[in-house]
XYZ file of N, CA and C in Angstrom:
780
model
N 85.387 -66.384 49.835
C 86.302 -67.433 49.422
C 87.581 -67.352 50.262
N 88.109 -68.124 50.739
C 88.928 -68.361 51.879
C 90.343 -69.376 51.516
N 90.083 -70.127 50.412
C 91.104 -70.530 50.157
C 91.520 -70.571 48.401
N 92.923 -70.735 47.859
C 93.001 -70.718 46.663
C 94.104 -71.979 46.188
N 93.548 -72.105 44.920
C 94.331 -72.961 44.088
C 95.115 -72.534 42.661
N 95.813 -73.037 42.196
C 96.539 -72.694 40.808
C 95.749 -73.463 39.577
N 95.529 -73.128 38.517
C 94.703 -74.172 37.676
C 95.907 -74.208 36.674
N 96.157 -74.942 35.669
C 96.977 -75.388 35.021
C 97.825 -74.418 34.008
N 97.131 -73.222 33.547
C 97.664 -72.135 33.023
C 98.043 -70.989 34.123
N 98.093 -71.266 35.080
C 98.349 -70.200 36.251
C 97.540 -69.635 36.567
N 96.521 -69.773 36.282
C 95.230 -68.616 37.264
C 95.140 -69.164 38.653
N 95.214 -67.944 39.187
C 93.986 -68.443 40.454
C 92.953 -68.898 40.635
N 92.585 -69.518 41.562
C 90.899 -69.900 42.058
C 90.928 -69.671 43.325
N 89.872 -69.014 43.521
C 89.206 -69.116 44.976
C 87.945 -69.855 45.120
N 88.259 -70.488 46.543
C 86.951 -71.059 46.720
C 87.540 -71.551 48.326
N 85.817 -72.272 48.411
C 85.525 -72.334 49.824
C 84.713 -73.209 50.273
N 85.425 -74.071 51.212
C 85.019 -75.803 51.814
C 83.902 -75.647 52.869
N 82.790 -76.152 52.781
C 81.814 -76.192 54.120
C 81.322 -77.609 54.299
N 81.229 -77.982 55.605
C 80.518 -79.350 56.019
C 81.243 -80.598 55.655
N 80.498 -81.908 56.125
C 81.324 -82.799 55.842
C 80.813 -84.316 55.177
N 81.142 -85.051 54.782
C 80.942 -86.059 53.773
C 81.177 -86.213 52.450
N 80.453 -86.848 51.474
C 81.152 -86.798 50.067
C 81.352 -85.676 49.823
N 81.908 -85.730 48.692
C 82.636 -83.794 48.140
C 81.301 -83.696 46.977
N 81.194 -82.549 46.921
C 80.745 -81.926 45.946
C 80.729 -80.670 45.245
N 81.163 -80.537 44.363
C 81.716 -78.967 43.814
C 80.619 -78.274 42.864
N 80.039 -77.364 43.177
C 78.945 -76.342 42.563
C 79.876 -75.296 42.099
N 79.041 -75.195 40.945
C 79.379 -74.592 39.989
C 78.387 -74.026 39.853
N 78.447 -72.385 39.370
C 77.558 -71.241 39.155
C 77.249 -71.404 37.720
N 75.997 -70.244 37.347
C 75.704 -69.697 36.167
C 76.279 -68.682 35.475
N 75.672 -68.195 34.602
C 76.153 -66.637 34.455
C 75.737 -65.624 35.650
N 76.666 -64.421 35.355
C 76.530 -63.466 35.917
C 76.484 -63.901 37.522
N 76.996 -65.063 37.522
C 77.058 -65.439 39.655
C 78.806 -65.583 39.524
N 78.842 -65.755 41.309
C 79.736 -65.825 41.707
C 79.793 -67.350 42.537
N 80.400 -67.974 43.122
C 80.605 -68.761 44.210
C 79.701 -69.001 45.537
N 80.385 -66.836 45.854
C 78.940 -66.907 46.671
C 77.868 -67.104 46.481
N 77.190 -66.981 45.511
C 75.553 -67.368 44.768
C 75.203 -68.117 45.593
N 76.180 -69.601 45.285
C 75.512 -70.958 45.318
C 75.871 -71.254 47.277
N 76.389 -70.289 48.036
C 76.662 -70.556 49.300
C 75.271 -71.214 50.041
N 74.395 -70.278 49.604
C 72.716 -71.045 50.850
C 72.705 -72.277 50.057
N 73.196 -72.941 48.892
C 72.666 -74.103 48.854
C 73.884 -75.190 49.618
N 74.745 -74.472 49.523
C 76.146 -75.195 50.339
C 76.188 -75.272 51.629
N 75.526 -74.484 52.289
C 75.002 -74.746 53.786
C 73.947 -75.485 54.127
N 73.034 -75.499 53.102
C 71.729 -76.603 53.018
C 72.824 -78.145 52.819
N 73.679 -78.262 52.433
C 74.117 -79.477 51.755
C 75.331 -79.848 53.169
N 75.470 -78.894 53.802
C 76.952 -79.378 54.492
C 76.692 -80.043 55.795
N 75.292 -80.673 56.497
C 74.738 -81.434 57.003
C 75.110 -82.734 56.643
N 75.126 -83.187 55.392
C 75.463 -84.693 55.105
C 76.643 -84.727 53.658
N 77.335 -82.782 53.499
C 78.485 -83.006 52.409
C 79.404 -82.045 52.467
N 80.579 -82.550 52.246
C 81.589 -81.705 51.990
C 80.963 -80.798 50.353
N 80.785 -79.655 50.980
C 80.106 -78.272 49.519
C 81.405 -77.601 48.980
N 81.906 -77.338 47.750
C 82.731 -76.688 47.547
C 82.380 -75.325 46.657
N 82.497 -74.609 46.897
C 81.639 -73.473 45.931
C 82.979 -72.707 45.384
N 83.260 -72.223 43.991
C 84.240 -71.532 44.009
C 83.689 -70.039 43.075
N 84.697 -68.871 42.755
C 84.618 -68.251 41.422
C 85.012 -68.822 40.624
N 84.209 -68.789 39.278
C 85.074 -69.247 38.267
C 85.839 -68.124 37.650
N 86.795 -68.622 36.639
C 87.877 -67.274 36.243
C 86.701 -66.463 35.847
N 87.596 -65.065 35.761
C 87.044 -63.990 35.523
C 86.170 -63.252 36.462
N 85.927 -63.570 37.195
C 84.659 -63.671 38.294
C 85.280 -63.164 40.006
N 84.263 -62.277 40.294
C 84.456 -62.502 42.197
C 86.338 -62.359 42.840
N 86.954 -63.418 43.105
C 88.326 -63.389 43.895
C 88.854 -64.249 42.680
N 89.000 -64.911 41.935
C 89.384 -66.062 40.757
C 90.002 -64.977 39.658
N 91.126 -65.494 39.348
C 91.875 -64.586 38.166
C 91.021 -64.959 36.549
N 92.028 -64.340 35.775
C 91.199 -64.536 34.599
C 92.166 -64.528 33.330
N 93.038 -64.991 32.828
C 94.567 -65.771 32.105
C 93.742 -65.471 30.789
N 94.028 -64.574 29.816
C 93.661 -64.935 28.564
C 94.765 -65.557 27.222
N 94.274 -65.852 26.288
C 93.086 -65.963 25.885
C 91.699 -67.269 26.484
N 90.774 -66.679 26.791
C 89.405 -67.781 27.195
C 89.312 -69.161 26.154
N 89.067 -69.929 26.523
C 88.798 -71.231 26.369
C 87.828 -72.144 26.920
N 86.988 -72.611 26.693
C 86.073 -73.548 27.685
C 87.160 -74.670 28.278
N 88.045 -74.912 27.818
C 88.830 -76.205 28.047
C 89.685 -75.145 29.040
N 89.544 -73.798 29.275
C 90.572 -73.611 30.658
C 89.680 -73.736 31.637
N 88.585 -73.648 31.823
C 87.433 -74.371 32.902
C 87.267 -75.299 32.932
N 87.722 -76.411 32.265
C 87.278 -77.793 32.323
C 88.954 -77.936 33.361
N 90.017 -77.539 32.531
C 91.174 -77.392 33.768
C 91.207 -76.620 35.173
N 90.232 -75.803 35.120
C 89.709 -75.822 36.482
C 89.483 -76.318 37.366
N 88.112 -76.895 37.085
C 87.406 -77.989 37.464
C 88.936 -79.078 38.156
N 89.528 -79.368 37.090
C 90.410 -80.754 37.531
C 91.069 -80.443 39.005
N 91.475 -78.487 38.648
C 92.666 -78.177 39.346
C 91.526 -78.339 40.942
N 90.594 -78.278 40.804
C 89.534 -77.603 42.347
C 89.629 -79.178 42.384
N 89.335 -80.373 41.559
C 89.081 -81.690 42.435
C 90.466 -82.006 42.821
N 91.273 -81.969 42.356
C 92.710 -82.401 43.238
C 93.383 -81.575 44.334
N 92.788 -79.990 44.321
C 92.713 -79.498 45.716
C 91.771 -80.286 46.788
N 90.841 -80.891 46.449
C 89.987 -80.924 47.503
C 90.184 -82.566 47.799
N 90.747 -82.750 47.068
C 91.075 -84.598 47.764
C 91.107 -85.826 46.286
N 90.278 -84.836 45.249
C 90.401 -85.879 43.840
C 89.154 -86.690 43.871
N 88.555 -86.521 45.128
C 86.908 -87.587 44.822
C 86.223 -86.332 45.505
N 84.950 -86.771 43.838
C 84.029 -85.575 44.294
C 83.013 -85.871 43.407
N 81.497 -84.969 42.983
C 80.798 -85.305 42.761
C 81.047 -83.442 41.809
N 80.108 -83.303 40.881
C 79.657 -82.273 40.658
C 78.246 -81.703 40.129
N 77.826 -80.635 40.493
C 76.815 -79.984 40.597
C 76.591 -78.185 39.751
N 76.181 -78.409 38.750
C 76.337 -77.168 37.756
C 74.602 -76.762 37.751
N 74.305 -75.280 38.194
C 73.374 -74.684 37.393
C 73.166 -73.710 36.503
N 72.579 -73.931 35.261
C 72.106 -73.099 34.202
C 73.562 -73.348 33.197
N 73.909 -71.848 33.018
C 75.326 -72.392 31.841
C 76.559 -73.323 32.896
N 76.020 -73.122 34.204
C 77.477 -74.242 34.960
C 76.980 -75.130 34.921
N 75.817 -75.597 34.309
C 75.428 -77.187 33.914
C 75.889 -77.169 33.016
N 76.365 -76.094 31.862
C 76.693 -76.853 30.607
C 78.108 -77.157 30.915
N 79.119 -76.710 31.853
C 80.338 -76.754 32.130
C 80.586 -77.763 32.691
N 79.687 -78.259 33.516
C 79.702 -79.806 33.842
C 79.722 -81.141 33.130
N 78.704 -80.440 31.908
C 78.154 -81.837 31.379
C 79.536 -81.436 30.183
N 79.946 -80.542 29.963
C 81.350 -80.487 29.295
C 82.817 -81.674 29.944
N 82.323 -81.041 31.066
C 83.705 -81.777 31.947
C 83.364 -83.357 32.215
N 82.446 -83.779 31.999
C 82.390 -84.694 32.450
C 82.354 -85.681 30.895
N 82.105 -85.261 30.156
C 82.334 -86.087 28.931
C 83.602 -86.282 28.265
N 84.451 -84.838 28.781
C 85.774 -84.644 28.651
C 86.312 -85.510 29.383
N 85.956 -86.166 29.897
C 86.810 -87.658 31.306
C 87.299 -87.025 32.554
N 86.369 -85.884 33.221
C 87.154 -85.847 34.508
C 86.391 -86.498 35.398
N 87.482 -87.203 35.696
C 87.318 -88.313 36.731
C 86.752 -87.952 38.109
N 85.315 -87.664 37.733
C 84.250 -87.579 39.180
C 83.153 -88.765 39.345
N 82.557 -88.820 40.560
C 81.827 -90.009 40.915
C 80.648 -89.615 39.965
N 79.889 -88.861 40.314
C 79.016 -88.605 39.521
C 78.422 -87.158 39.104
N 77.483 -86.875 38.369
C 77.228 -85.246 38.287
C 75.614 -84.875 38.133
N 75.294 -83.602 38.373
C 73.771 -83.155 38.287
C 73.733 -82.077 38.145
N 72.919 -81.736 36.908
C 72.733 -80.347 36.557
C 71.508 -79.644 36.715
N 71.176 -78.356 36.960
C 69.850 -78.013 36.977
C 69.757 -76.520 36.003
N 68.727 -76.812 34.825
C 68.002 -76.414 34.012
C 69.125 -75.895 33.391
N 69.529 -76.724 32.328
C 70.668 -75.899 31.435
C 69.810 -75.335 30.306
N 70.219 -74.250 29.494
C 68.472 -73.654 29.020
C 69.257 -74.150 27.427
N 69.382 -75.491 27.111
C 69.643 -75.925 25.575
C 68.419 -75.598 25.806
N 68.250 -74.785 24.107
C 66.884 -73.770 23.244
C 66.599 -74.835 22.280
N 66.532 -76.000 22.397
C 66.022 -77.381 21.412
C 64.381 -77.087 21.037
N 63.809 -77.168 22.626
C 62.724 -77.142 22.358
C 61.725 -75.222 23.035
N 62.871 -74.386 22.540
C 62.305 -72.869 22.935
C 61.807 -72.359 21.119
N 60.705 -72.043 20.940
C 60.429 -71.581 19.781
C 61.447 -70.300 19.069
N 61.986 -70.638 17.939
C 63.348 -69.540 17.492
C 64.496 -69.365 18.673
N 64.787 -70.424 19.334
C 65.768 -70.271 20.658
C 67.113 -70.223 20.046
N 67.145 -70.859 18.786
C 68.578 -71.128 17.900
C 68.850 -69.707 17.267
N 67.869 -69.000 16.442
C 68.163 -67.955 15.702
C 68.366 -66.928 17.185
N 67.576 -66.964 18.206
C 67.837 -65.813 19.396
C 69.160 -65.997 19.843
N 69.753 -67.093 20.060
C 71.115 -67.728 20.807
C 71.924 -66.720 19.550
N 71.772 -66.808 18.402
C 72.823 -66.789 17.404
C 72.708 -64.812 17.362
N 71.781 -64.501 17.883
C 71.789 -62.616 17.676
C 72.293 -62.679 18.824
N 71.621 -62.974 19.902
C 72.679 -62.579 21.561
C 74.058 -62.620 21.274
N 74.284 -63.880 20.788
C 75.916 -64.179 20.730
C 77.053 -63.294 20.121
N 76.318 -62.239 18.716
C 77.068 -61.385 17.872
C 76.504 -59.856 18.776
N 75.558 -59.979 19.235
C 75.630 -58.501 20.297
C 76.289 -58.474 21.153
N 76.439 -59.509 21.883
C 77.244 -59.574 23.101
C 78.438 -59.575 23.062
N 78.972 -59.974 22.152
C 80.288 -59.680 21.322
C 80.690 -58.228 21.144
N 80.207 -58.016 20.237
C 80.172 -56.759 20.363
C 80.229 -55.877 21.108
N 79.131 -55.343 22.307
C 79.346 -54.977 23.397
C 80.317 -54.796 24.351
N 80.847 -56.173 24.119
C 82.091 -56.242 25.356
C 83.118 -55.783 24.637
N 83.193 -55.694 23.375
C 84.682 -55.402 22.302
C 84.433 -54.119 22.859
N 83.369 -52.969 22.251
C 83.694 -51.920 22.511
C 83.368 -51.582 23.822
N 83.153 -52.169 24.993
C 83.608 -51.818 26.714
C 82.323 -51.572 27.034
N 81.089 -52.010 26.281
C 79.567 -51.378 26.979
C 79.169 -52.444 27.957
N 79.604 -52.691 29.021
C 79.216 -53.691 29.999
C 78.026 -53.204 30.514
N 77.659 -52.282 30.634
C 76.391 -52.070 30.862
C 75.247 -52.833 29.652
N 75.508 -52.453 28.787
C 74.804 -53.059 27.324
C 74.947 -54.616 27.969
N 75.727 -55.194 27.843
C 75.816 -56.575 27.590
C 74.902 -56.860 28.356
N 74.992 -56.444 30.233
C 74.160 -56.910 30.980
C 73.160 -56.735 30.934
N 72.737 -55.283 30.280
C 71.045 -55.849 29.462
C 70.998 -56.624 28.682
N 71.573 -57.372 27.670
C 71.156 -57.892 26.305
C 71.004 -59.407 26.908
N 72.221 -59.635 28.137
C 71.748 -61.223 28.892
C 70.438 -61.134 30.077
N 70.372 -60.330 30.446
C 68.812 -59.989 31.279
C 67.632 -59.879 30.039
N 67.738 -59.632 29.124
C 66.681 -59.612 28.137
C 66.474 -61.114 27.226
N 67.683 -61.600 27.453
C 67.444 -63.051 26.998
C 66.932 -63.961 27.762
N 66.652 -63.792 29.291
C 66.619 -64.657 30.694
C 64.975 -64.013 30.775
N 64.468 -62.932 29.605
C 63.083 -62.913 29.482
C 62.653 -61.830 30.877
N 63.612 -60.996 30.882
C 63.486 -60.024 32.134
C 62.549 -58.632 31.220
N 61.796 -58.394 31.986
C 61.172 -56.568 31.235
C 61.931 -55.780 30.944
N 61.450 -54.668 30.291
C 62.351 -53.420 30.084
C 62.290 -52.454 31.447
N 60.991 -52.585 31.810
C 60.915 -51.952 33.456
C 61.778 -52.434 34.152
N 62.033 -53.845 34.343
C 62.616 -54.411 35.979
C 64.101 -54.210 34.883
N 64.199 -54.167 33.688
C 65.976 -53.848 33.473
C 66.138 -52.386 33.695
N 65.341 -51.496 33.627
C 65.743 -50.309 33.909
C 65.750 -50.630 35.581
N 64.875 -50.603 35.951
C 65.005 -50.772 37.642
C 66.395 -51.263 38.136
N 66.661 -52.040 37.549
C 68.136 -53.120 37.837
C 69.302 -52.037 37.517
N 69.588 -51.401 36.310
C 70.111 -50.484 36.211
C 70.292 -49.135 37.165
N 69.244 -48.838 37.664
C 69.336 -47.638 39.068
C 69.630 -48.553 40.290
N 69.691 -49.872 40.365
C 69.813 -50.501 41.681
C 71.455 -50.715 42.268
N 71.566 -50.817 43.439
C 73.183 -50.916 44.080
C 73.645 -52.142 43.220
N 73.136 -52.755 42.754
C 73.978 -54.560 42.379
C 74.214 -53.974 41.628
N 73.779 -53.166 40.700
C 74.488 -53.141 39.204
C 75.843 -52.810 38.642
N 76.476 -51.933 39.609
C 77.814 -52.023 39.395
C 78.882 -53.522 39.671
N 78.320 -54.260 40.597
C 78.517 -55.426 40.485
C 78.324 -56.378 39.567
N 77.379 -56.601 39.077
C 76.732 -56.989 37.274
C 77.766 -56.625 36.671
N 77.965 -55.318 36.024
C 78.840 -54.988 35.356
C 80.455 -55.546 35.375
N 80.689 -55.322 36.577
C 82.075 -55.914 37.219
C 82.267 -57.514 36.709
N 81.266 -58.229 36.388
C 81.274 -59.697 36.455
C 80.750 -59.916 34.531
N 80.462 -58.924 33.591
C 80.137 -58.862 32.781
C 80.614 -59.501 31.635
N 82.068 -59.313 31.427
C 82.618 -59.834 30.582
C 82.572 -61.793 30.453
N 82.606 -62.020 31.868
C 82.366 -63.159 32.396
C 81.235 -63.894 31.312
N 79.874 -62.898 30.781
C 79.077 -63.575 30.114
C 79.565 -64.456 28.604
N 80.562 -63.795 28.096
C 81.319 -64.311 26.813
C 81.728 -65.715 27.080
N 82.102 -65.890 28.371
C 82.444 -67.388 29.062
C 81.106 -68.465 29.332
N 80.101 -67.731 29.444
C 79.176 -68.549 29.222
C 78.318 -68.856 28.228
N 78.471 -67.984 27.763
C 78.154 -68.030 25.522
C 78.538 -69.128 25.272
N 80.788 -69.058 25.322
C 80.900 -70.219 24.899
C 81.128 -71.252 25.452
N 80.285 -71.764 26.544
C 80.032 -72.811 27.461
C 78.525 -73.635 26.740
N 77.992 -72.405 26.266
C 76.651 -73.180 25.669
C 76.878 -73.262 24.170
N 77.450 -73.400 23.509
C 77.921 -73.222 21.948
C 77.229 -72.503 21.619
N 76.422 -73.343 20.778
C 75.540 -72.677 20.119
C 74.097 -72.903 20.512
N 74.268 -73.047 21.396
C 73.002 -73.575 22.395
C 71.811 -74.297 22.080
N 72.268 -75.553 21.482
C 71.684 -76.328 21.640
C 72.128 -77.346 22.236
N 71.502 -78.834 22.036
C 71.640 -79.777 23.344
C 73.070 -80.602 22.644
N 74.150 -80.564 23.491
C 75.548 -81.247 22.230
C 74.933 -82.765 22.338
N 74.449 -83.683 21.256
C 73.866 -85.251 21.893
C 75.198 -86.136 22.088
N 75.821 -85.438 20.741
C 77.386 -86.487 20.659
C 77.858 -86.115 21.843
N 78.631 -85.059 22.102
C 79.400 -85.078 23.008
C 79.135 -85.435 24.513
N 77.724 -85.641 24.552
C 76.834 -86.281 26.058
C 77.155 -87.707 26.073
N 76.927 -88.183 24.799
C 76.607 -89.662 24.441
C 77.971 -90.164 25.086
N 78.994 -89.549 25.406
C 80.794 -90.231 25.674
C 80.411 -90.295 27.550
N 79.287 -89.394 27.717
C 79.625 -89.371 29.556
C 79.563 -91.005 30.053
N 80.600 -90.993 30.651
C 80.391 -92.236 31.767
C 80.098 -92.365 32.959
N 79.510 -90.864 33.190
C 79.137 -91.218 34.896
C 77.474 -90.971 34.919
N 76.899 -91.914 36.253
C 75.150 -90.950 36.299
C 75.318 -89.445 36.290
N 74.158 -89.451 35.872
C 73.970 -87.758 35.227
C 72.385 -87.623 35.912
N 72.007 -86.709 37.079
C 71.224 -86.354 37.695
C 70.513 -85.212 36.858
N 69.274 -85.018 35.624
C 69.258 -83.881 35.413
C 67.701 -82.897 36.002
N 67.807 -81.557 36.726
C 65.825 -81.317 37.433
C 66.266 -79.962 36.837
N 64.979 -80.072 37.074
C 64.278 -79.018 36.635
C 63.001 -78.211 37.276
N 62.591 -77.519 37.535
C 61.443 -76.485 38.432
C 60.143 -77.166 37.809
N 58.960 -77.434 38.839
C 57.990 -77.489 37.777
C 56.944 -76.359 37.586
N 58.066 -75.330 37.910
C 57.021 -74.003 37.762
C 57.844 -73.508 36.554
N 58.731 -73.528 36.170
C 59.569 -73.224 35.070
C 58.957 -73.469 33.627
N 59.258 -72.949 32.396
C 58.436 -73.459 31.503
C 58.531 -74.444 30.569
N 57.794 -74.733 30.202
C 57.783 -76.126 29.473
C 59.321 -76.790 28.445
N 59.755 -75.709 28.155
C 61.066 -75.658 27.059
C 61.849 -76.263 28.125
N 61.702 -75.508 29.059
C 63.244 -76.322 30.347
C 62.678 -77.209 30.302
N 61.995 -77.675 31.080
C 61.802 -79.550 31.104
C 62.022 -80.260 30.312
N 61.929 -79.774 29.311
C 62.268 -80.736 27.758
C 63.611 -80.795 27.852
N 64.082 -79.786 27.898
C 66.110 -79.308 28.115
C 66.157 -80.349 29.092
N 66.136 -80.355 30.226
C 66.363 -81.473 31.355
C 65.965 -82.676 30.976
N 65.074 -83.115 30.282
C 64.918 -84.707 29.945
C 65.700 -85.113 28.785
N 65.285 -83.894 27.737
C 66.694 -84.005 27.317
C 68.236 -84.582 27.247
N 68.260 -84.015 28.237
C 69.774 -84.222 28.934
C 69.712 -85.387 29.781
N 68.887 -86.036 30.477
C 69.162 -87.196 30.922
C 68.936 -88.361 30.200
N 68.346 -87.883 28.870
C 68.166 -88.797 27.667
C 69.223 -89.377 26.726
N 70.045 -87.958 26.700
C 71.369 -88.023 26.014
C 72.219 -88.683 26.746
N 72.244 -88.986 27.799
C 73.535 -89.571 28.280
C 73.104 -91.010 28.578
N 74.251 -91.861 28.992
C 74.119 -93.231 28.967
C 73.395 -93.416 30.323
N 73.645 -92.749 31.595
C 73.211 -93.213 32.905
C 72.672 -91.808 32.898
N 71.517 -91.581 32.531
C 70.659 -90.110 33.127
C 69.426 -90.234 33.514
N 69.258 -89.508 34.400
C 67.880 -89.751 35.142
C 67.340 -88.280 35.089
N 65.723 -88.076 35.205
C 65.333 -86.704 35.350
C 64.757 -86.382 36.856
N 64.740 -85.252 37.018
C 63.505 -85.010 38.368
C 63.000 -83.552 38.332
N 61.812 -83.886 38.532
C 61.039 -82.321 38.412
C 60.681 -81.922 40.004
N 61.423 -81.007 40.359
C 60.740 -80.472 41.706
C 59.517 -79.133 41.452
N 58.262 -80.014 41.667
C 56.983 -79.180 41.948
C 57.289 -77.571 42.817
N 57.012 -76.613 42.123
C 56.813 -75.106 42.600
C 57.987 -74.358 42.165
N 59.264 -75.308 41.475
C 60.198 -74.331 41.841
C 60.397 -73.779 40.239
N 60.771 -72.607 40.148
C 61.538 -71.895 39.189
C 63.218 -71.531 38.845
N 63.768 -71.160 37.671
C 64.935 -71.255 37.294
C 65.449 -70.701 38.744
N 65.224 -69.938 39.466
C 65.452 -69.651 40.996
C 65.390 -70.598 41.740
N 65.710 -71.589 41.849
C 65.375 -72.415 42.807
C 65.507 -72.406 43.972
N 64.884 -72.904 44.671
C 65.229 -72.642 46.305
C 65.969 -73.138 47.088
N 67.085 -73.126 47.753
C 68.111 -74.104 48.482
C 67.634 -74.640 49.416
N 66.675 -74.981 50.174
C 65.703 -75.916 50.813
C 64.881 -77.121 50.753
N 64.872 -76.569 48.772
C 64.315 -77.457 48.403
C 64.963 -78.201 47.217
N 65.938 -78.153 46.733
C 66.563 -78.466 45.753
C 68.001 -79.242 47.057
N 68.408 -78.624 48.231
C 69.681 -79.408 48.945
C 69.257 -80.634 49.278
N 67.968 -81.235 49.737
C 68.284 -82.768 50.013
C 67.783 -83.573 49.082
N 67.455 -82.809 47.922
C 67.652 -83.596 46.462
C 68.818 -84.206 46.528
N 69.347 -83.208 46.004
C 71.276 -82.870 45.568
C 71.976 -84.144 46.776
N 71.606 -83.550 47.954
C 72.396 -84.165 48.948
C 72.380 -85.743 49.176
N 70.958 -86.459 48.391
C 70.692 -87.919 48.657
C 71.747 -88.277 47.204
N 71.411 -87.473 46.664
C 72.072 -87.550 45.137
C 73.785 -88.118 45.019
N 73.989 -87.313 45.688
C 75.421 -87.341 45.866
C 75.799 -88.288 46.875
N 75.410 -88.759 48.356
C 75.774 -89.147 48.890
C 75.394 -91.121 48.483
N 74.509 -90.902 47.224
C 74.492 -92.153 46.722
C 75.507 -92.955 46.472
């Protein structure tokens, strides 16, 4: 991240401009950074101005308490009036729910697209699981077990107990940890994780929502979902891909998307 902004309570932001044409600002998930979403920002900076940032708490981006979803939605505002005030936005997983937050909230962007926000509408017991993660994870971070937490959100994302122990002996994990607390910010980005209909039903801009079609059946529902709920939403399923998606194949989606 190379350059910074002030957001309305004084935090910092970092972030970082590539390529050129319409704007578009990506927004991460949990447990990412800015950099995450960079290979898809280089896939995109052929036909767009990519903006990738940290969000607070995160990477180079400060972190002002007490947390609020509405100090990310002032984020958001503070990164589009750094970057010129016209822009498009692009959220995956819980930074889809931060999108489809901001954008019902009235920030004034051209349009937005999210990919696979995991509303648990249609995940069997996804409501009662959302509602135990939410009081462990709590927990966890009160009494400083960042290690804990980052298992208890790798065990919700349906990861093994093998590949979490593995993850645990691996170099990233002190990094995980470092970015941990960060998960409480995406808890309450997804409420209570289900699909908000009211608060969709106010968006006024197109709403792009895809989804993997290797992913499982619950996401797709979440993604049609969501382009159901809103007044201008459309869906798209890209064949092979998973909640991983690939920046090859998901950038000249995004990129026709936006430059619409």
């Amino acid at each position: 991240m190379d350059k910074k902004t002030t957001s309305r309570d004084g935090t910092c932001l970092a972030y970082h401009v590539t390529g050129q044409g319409p704007t578009v600002i990506l927004v991460s998930g949990a447990m990412s950074t800015g950099g995450t979403l960079l290979p898809l920002a280089e896939r995109l900076a052929e036909r767009c101005t990519a903006v990738v940032y940290d969000r607070r708490g995160r990477g180079e981006s400060g972190d002002t308490p007490p947390y609020a979803v509405d100090r990310e939605v002032e984020d958001l505002a503070a990164l589009l009036e750094a970057v010129g005030g016209d822009a498009a936005l692009f959220g995956v997983s819980s930074g889809g729910a931060l999108v489809l937050r901001a954008v019902a909230d009235g920030l004034p962007v051209r349009r937005a697209a999210v990919y696979e926000v995991p509303y648990a509408d249609h995940l069997a017991g996804g409501a009662e699981q959302e509602a135990v993660y939410k009081e462990q994870l709590n927990t966890a971070l009160a009494e400083g077990r960042r290690g804990d937490a980052v298992e208890l959100f790798l065990r919700l994302t349906g990861l093994g107990e093998e590949m979490i122990q593995r993850a645990r002996q691996s170099p990233m994990w002190a990094g995980m940890e470092a970015v941990a607390p960060s998960l409480a910010h995406d808890d309450a980005v997804m409420g209570d994780g289900l699909l908000p209909r009211d608060r969709l039903a106010a968006v006024r801009v197109p709403v792009l929502a895809v989804a993997g079609g290797a992913s499982p059946e619950w996401m797709h529902r979440a993604s049609q979902a969501v382009a159901e709920a809103v007044p201008q939403g459309r869906y798209r399923l890209l064949p092979g891909q998973t909640h991983m998606v690939e920046p090859e194949v998901l950038g000249p989606v995004l990129a026709e998307y936006v430059a619409g």
